[in-house]
C-alpha cells in the first residue's frame, strides 16, 4: 500500500493527476490478460484487443 501512496504523491506533486485513470486502466487490462492467459476464454479475450 505504501507504493500506491507514493505513486499518488508523485502524481500530485508533478500535477499529473490526469494520468491516474490511464495507469489504472493499464493495470486492469494487464491483470485481465494475466488471469485469462491459461483459461479457456483466452482466445475470446485476445480478440477484443
Tab-separated table of C-alpha atoms in Angstrom, residues 2-48:
chain	number	residue	atom	x	y	z
A	2	UNK	CA	2.910	2.368	0.522
A	3	UNK	CA	3.713	2.081	-3.197
A	4	UNK	CA	0.233	3.333	-4.089
A	5	UNK	CA	0.560	6.209	-1.646
A	6	UNK	CA	3.955	7.173	-3.075
A	7	UNK	CA	2.603	6.947	-6.622
A	8	UNK	CA	-0.301	9.217	-5.712
A	9	UNK	CA	2.014	11.727	-4.040
A	10	UNK	CA	4.299	11.676	-7.101
A	11	UNK	CA	1.417	12.447	-9.452
A	12	UNK	CA	0.091	15.105	-7.087
A	13	UNK	CA	3.455	16.831	-6.735
A	14	UNK	CA	4.033	16.838	-10.501
A	15	UNK	CA	0.411	17.921	-11.162
A	16	UNK	CA	-0.145	14.871	-13.351
A	17	UNK	CA	-3.290	13.533	-11.683
A	18	UNK	CA	-4.904	13.236	-15.102
A	19	UNK	CA	-2.603	10.239	-15.709
A	20	UNK	CA	-4.149	8.200	-12.875
A	21	UNK	CA	-7.106	6.830	-14.909
A	22	UNK	CA	-4.712	5.759	-17.668
A	23	UNK	CA	-2.442	3.943	-15.218
A	24	UNK	CA	-5.402	2.243	-13.530
A	25	UNK	CA	-6.819	1.132	-16.882
A	26	UNK	CA	-3.461	-0.290	-17.991
A	27	UNK	CA	-3.095	-2.230	-14.734
A	28	UNK	CA	-6.626	-3.644	-15.037
A	29	UNK	CA	-6.131	-4.741	-18.649
A	30	UNK	CA	-2.795	-6.329	-17.735
A	31	UNK	CA	-4.401	-8.170	-14.829
A	32	UNK	CA	-7.205	-9.467	-17.014
A	33	UNK	CA	-4.714	-10.726	-19.606
A	34	UNK	CA	-2.614	-12.449	-16.943
A	35	UNK	CA	-5.635	-14.155	-15.403
A	36	UNK	CA	-7.004	-15.242	-18.781
A	37	UNK	CA	-3.660	-16.496	-20.072
A	38	UNK	CA	-4.272	-20.088	-19.065
A	39	UNK	CA	-8.031	-20.215	-19.282
A	40	UNK	CA	-10.380	-21.461	-21.966
A	41	UNK	CA	-11.629	-17.900	-22.513
A	42	UNK	CA	-8.213	-16.650	-23.644
A	43	UNK	CA	-8.912	-16.759	-27.401
A	44	UNK	CA	-12.094	-14.737	-26.922
A	45	UNK	CA	-10.408	-12.117	-24.744
A	46	UNK	CA	-7.484	-11.702	-27.142
A	47	UNK	CA	-9.875	-10.976	-29.999
A	48	UNK	CA	-11.058	-7.886	-28.088
